[in-house]
mmCIF file of C-alpha atoms in Angstrom:
data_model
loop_
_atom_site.group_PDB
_atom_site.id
_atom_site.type_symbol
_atom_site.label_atom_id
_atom_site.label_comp_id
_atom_site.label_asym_id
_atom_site.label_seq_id
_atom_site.Cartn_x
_atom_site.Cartn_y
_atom_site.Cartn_z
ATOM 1 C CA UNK A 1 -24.173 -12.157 -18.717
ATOM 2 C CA UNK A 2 -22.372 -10.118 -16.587
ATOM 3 C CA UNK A 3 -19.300 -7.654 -17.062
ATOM 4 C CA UNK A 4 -17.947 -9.242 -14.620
ATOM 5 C CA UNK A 5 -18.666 -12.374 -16.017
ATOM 6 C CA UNK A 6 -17.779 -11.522 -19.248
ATOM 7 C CA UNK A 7 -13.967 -10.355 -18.144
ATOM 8 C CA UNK A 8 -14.213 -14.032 -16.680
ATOM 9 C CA UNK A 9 -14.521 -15.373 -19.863
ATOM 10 C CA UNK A 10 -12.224 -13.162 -21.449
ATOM 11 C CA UNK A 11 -9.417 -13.928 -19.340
ATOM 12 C CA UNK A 12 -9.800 -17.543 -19.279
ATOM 13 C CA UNK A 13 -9.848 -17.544 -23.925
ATOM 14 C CA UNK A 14 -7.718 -14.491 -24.066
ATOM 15 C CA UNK A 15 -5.108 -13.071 -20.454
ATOM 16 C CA UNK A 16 -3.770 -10.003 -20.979
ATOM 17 C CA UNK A 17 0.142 -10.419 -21.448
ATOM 18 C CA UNK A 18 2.263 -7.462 -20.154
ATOM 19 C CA UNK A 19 5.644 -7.903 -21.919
ATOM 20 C CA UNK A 20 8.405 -5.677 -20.349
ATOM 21 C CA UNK A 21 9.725 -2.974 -22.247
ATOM 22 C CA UNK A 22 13.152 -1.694 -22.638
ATOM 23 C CA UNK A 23 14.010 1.735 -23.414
ATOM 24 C CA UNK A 24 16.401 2.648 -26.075
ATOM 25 C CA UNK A 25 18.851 5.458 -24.893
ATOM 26 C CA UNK A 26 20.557 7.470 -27.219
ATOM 27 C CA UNK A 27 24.031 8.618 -27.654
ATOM 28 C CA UNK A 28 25.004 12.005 -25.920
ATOM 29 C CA UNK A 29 24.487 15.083 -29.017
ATOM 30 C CA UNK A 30 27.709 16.396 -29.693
ATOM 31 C CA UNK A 31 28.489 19.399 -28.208
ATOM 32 C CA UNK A 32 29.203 20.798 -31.711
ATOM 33 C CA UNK A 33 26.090 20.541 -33.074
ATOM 34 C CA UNK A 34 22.829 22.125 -32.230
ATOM 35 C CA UNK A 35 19.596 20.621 -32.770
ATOM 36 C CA UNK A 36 16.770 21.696 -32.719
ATOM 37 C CA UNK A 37 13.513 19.678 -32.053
ATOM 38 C CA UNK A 38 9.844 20.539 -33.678
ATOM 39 C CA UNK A 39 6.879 20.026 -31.590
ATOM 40 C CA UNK A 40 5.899 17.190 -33.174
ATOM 41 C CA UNK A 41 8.760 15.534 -32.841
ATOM 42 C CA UNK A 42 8.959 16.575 -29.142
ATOM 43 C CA UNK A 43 5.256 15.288 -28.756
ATOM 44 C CA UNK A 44 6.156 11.927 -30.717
ATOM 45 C CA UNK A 45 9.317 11.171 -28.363
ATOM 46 C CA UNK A 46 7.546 12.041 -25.536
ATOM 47 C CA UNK A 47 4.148 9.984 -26.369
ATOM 48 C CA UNK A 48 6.547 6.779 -27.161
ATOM 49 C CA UNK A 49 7.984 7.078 -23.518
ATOM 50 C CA UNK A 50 4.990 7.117 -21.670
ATOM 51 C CA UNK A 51 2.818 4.497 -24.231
ATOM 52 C CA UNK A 52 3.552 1.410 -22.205
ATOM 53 C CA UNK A 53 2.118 2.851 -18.566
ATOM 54 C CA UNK A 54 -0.376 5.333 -20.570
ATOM 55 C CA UNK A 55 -1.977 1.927 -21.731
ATOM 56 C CA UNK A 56 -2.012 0.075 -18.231
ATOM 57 C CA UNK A 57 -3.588 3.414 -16.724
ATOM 58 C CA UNK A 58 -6.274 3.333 -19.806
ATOM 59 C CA UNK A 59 -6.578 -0.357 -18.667
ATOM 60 C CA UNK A 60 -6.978 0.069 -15.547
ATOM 61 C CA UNK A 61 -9.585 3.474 -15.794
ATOM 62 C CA UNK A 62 -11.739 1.101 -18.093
ATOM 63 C CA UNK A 63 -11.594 -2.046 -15.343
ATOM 64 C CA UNK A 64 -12.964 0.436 -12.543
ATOM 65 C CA UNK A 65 -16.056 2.087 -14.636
ATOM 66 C CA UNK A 66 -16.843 -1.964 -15.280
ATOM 67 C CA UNK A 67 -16.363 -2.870 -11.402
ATOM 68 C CA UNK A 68 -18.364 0.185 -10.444
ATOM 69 C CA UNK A 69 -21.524 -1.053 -12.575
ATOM 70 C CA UNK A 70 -21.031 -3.974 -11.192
ATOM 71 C CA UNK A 71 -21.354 -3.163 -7.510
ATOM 72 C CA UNK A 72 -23.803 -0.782 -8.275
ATOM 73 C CA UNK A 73 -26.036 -3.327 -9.823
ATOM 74 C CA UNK A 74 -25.315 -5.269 -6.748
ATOM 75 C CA UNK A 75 -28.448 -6.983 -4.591
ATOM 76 C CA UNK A 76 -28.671 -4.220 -1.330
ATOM 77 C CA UNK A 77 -29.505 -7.743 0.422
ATOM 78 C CA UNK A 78 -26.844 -9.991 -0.942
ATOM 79 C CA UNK A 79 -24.363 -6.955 0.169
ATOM 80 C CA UNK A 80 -26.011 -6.956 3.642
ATOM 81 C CA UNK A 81 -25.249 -10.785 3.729
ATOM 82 C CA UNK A 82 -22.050 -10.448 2.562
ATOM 83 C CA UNK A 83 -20.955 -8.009 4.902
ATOM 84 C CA UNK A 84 -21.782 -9.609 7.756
ATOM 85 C CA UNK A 85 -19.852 -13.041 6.768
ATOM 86 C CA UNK A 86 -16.975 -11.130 5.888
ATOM 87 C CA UNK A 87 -16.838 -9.406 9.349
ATOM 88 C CA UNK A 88 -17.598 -12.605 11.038
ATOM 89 C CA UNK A 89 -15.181 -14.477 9.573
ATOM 90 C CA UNK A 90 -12.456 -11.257 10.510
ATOM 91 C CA UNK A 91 -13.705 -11.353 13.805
ATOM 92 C CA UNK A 92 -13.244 -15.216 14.295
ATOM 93 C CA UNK A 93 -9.771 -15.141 12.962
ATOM 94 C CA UNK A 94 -6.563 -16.089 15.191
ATOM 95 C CA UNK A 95 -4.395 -13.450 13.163
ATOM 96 C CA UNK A 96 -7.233 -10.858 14.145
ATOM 97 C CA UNK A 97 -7.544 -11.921 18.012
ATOM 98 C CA UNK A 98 -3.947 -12.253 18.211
ATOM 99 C CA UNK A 99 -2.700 -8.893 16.365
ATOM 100 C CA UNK A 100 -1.865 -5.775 18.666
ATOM 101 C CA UNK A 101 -2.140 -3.025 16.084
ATOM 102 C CA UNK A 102 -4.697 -3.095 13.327
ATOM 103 C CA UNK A 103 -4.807 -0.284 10.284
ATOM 104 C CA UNK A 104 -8.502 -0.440 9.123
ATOM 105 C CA UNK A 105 -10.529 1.590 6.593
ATOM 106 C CA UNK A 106 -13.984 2.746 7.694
ATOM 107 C CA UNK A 107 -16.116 1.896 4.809
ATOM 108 C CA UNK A 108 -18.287 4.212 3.051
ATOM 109 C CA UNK A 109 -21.813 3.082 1.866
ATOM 110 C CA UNK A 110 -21.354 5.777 -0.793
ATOM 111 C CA UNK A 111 -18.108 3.940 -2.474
ATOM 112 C CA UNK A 112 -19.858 0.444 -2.017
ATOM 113 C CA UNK A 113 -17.322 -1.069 0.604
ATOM 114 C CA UNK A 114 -17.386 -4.125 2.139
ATOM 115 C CA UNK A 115 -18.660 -2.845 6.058
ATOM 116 C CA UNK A 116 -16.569 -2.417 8.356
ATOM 117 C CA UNK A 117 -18.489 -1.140 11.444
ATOM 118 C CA UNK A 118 -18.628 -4.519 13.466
ATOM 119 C CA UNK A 119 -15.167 -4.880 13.395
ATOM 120 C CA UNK A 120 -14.249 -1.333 14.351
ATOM 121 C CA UNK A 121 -16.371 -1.493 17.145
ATOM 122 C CA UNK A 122 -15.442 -4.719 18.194
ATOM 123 C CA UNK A 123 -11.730 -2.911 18.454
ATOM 124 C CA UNK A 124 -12.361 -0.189 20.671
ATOM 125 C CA UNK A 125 -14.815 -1.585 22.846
ATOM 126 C CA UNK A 126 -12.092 -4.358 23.690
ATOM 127 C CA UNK A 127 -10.070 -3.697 26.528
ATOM 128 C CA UNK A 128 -8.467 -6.905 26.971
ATOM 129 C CA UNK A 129 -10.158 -7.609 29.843
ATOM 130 C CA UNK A 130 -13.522 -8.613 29.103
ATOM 131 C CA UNK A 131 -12.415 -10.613 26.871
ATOM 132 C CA UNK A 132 -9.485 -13.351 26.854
ATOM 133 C CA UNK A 133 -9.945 -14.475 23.849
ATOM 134 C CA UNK A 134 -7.870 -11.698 22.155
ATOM 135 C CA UNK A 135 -5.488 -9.100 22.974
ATOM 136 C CA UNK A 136 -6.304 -5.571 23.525
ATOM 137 C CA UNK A 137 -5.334 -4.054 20.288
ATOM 138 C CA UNK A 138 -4.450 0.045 19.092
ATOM 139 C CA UNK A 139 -6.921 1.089 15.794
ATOM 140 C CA UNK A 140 -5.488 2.942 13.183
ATOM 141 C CA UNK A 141 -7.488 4.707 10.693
ATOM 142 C CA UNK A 142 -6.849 7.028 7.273
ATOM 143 C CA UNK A 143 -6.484 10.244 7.100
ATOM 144 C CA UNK A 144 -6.313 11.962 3.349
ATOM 145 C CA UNK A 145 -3.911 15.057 4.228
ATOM 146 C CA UNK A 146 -3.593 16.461 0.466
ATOM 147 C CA UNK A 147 -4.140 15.465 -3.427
ATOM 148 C CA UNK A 148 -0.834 14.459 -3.878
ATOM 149 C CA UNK A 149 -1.248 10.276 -2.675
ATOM 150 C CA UNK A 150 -0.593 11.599 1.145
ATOM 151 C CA UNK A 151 -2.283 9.660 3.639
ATOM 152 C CA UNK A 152 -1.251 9.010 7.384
ATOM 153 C CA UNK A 153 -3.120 6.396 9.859
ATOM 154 C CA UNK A 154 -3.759 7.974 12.686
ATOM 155 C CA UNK A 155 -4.158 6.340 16.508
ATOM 156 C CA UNK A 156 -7.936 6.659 17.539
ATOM 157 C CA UNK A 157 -9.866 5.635 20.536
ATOM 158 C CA UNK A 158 -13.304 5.695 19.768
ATOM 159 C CA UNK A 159 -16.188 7.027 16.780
ATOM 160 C CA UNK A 160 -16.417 10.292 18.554
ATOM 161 C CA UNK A 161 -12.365 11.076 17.303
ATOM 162 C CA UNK A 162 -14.046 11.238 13.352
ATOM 163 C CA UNK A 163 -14.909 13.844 11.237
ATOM 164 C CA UNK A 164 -16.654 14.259 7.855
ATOM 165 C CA UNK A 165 -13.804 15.574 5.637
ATOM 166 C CA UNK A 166 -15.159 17.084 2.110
ATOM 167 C CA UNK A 167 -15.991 14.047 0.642
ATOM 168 C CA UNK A 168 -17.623 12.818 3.579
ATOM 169 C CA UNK A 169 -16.057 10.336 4.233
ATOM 170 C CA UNK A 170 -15.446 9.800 8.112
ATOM 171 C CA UNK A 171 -11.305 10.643 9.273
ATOM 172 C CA UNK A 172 -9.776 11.080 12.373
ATOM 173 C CA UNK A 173 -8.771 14.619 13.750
ATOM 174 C CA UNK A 174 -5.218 15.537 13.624
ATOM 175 C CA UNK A 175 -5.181 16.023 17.207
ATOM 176 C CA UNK A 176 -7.622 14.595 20.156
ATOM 177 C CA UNK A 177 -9.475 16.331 22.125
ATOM 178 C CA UNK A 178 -6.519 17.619 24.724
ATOM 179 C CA UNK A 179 -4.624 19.253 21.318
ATOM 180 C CA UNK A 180 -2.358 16.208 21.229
ATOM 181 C CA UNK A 181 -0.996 15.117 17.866
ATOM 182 C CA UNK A 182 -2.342 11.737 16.824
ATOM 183 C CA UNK A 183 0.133 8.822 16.673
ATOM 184 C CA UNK A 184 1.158 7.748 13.630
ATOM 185 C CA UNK A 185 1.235 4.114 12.390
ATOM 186 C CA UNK A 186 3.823 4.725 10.328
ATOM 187 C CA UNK A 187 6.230 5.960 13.122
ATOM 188 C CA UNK A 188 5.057 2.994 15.755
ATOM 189 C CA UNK A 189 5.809 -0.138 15.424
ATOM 190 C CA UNK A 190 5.027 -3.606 16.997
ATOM 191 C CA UNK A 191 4.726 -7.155 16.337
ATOM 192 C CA UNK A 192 1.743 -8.834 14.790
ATOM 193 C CA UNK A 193 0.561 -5.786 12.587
ATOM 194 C CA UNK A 194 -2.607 -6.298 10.406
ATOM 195 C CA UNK A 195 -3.804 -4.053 7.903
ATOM 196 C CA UNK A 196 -7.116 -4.001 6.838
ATOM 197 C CA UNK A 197 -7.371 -2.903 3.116
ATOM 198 C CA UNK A 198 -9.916 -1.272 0.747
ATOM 199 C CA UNK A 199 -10.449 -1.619 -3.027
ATOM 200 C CA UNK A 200 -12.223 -1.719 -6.478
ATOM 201 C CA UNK A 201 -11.333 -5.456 -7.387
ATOM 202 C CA UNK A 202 -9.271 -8.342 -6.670
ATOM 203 C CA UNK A 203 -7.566 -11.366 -7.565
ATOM 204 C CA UNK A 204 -6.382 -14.594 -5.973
ATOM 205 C CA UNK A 205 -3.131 -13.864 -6.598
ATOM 206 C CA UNK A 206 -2.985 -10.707 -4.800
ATOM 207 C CA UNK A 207 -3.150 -8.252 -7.323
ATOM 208 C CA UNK A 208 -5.372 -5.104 -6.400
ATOM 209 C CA UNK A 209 -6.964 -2.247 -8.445
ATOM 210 C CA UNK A 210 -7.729 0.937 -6.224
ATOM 211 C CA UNK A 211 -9.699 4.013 -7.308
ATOM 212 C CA UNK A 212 -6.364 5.405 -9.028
ATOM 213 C CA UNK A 213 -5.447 8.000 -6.108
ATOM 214 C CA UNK A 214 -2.586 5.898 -5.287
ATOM 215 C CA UNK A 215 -3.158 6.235 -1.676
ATOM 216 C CA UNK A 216 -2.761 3.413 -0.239
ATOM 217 C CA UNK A 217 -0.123 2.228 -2.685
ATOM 218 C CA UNK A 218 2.294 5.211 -1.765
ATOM 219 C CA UNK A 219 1.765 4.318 2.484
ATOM 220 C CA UNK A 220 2.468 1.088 2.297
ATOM 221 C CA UNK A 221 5.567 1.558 0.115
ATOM 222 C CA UNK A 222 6.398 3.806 2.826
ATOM 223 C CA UNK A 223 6.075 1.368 5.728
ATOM 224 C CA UNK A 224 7.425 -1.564 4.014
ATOM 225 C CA UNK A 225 10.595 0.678 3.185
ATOM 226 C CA UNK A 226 10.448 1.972 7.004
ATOM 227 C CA UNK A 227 10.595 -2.090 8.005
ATOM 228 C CA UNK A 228 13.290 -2.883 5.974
ATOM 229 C CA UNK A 229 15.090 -0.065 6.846
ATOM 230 C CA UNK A 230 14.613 -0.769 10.797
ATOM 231 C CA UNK A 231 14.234 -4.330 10.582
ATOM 232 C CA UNK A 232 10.803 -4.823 11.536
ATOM 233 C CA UNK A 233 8.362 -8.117 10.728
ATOM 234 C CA UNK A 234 6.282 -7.378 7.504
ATOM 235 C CA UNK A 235 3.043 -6.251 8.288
ATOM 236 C CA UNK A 236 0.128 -8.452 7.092
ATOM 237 C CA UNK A 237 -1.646 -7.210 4.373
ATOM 238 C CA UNK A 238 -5.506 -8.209 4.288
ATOM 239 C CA UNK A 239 -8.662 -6.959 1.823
ATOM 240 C CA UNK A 240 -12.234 -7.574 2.368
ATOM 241 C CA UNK A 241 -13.884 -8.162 -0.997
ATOM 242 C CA UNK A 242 -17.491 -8.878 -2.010
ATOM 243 C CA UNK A 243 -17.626 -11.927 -4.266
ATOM 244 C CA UNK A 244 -18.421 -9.796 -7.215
ATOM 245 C CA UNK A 245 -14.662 -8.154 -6.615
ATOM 246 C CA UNK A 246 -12.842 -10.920 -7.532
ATOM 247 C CA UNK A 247 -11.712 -11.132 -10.903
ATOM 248 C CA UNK A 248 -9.645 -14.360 -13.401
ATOM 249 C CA UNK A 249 -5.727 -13.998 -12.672
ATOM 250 C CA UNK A 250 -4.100 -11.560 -14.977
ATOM 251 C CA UNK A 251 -7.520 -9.120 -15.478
ATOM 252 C CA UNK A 252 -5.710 -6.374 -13.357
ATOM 253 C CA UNK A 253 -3.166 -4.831 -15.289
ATOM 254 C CA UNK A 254 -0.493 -3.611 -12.209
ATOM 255 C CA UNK A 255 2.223 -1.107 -12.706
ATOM 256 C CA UNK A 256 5.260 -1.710 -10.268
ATOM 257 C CA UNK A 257 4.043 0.810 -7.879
ATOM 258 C CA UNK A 258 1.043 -1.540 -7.357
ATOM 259 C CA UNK A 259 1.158 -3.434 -3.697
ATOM 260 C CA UNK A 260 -0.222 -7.006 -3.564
ATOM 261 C CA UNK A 261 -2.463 -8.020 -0.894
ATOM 262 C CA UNK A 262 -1.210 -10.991 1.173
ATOM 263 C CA UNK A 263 -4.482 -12.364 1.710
ATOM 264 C CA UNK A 264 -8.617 -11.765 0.362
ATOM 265 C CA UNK A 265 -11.591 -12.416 2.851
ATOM 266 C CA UNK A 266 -14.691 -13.010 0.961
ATOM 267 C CA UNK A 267 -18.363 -14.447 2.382
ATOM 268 C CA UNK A 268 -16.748 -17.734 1.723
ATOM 269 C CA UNK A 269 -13.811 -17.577 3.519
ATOM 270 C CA UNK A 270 -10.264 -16.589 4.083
ATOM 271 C CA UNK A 271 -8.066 -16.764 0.389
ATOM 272 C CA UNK A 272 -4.086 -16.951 1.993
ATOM 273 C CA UNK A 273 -1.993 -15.443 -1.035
ATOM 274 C CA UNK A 274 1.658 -14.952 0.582
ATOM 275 C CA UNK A 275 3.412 -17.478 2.414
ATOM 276 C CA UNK A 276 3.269 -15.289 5.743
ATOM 277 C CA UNK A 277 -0.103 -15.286 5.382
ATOM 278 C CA UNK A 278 -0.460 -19.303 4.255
ATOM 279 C CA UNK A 279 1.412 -19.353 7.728
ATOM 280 C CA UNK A 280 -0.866 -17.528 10.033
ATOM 281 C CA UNK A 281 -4.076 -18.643 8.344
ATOM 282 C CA UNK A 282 -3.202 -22.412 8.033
ATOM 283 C CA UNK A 283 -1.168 -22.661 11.247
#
C-alpha cells in the first residue's frame, strides 16, 4: 500500500480534528511587585503559546516528506500522461480562453510539478488574432525577491525574459530588455483574472499544502486585501495536481494564513470548489 494510500485510509477511520484554542490572558502584575521569571518558566510559557501552530507545522513538515516519496516514486510515463491531460483540459477551458490576465507558475521538473510549458506557450504565442477562439491575454510569472515569503508576478512577453535564479528555477528579470521595470500583477488589475497555482498536495475542498515558504500564501493575501480594498472581482484561484496530490478531506492540517484553492484540475477533469468557480466551470 501506498503512503498515500495509507493517509486515505487513515482519514476515512480516523480525520484529524483541529479544535480551536483560546488563550488565557492574565491579569496586569501590579506595579508594586516585581517578579521575576526563571528560564524555565520563561521556556514553559512560551512553549504553551506556540504548541497549537508548533503541532500543525510538525503536521504539515511530516505530510510533505510523505507527498515527496510519493511523487518521487511516481511512473516518469504516467506523469508524462498526466501532464498533458491536465494542460489540455486548461487549454480547452472557457474560463482560460476567456480570461485577460493569467498568473502562472513555470514548473520545475526538479520539484515534480505538474508541466506547464504548453500552456505558457500557448499564452504568448496568442495574439488574439490568429485565433478567435480566445482573447489575447497578459502572462504573469513569479519572481522570489528575498527569504522572507516576498514574491512579485511580474509582466513577461516571451521565454527569452527568464533567468535561472540560484535554485534554478526559471524567473523573470526585474526589468526587460530596454531597462524598464516589469509590471506588477499585484498593482494591475482587470476583469476575468486566473491564477494558475503550484503545490505539494490537495484536497477537494480546497485546502492546499505548499513547500512551507509561505510564498504564495503571503501574495495572494496581498491581492485579495488589494481587491477588497479597491473593489475589484476576486481573482480565480486554480491548481494543477497529479492524481497522486489529492488527499481524503481533513489530511491537510491549515493554519489561517493558509489560502484555499477555488478549483483542482487533475487528468480527469476540472474539480469546481468555490461557488465562483462552480459558476464559471458549470455555466
Amino acid at each position: 500500500m501506498t503512503v498515500i494510500g495509507l493517509l486515505h485510509r487513515l482519514a476515512v477511520r480516523t480525520p484529524l480534528k483541529f479544535t480551536p484554542t483560546t488563550a488565557t490572558v492574565s491579569p496586569p502584575l501590579s506595579p508594586t511587585v516585581h517578579t521575576t521569571f526563571g528560564p524555565s518558566a520563561t521556556m514553559s510559557a512560551a512553549s504553551t503559546a506556540a504548541s497549537p501552530l508548533d503541532a500543525v507545522f510538525k503536521q504539515k513538515k511530516a505530510l510533505r516528506s510523505q507527498v515527496k516519496r510519493e511523487l518521487r516514486s511516481m511512473d516518469p510515463t504516467l506523469r508524462s500522461q498526466e501532464d498533458d491531460a491536465i494542460q489540455r483540459i486548461v487549454l480547452e477551458a472557457p474560463w482560460f480562453k476567456s480570461c485577460r490576465r493569467l498568473c502562472a507558475y513555470i514548473s520545475c521538473g526538479a520539484l515534480r510539478e505538474v508541466d506547464t510549458a504548453k500552456v505558457l506557450s500557448a499564452i504568448l504565442r496568442n495574439t488574439g488574432e490568429d485565433d478567435r477562439s480566445q482573447v489575447r491575454k497578459k502572462l504573469y510569472v513569479p519572481r522570489v525577491e528575498d527569504k522572507n515569503s516576498f514574491m512579485r508576478m511580474l509582466n513577461i512577453s516571451g521565454m527569452d525574459d527568464l533567468i535561472a535564479n540560484s535554485m534554478d528555477i526559471l524567473e523573470p528579470a526585474p526589468c526587460d530588455s530596454e531597462g524598464n521595470e516589469r509590471e506588477d500583477a499585484l498593482f494591475t488589475f482587470m476583469t476575468k483574472y486566473v491564477f494558475i497555482i503550484t503545490g505539494l498536495a490537495f484536497d477537494k475542498s480546497g485546502r492546499r499544502l505548499g513547500r512551507g515558504g509561505g510564498y504564495y500564501d503571503t501574495f495572494l493575501t496581498k491581492y485579495q486585501e488589494l481587491a477588497k480594498d479597491r473593489q475589484w472581482k476576486k481573482p480565480l484561484f486554480v491548481a494543477l495536481s497529479y492524481s497522486r496530490q489529492i488527499l481524503e478531506d481533513g489530511v491537510i492540517p491549515i493554519t489561517p494564513n493558509d489560502v484555499p484553492v477555488d478549483a483542482l484540475v487533475l487528468s480527469s477533469g476540472v474539480i469546481p470548489i468555490s461557488p465562483a468557480a462552480r459558476e464559471v466551470c458549470n455555466p
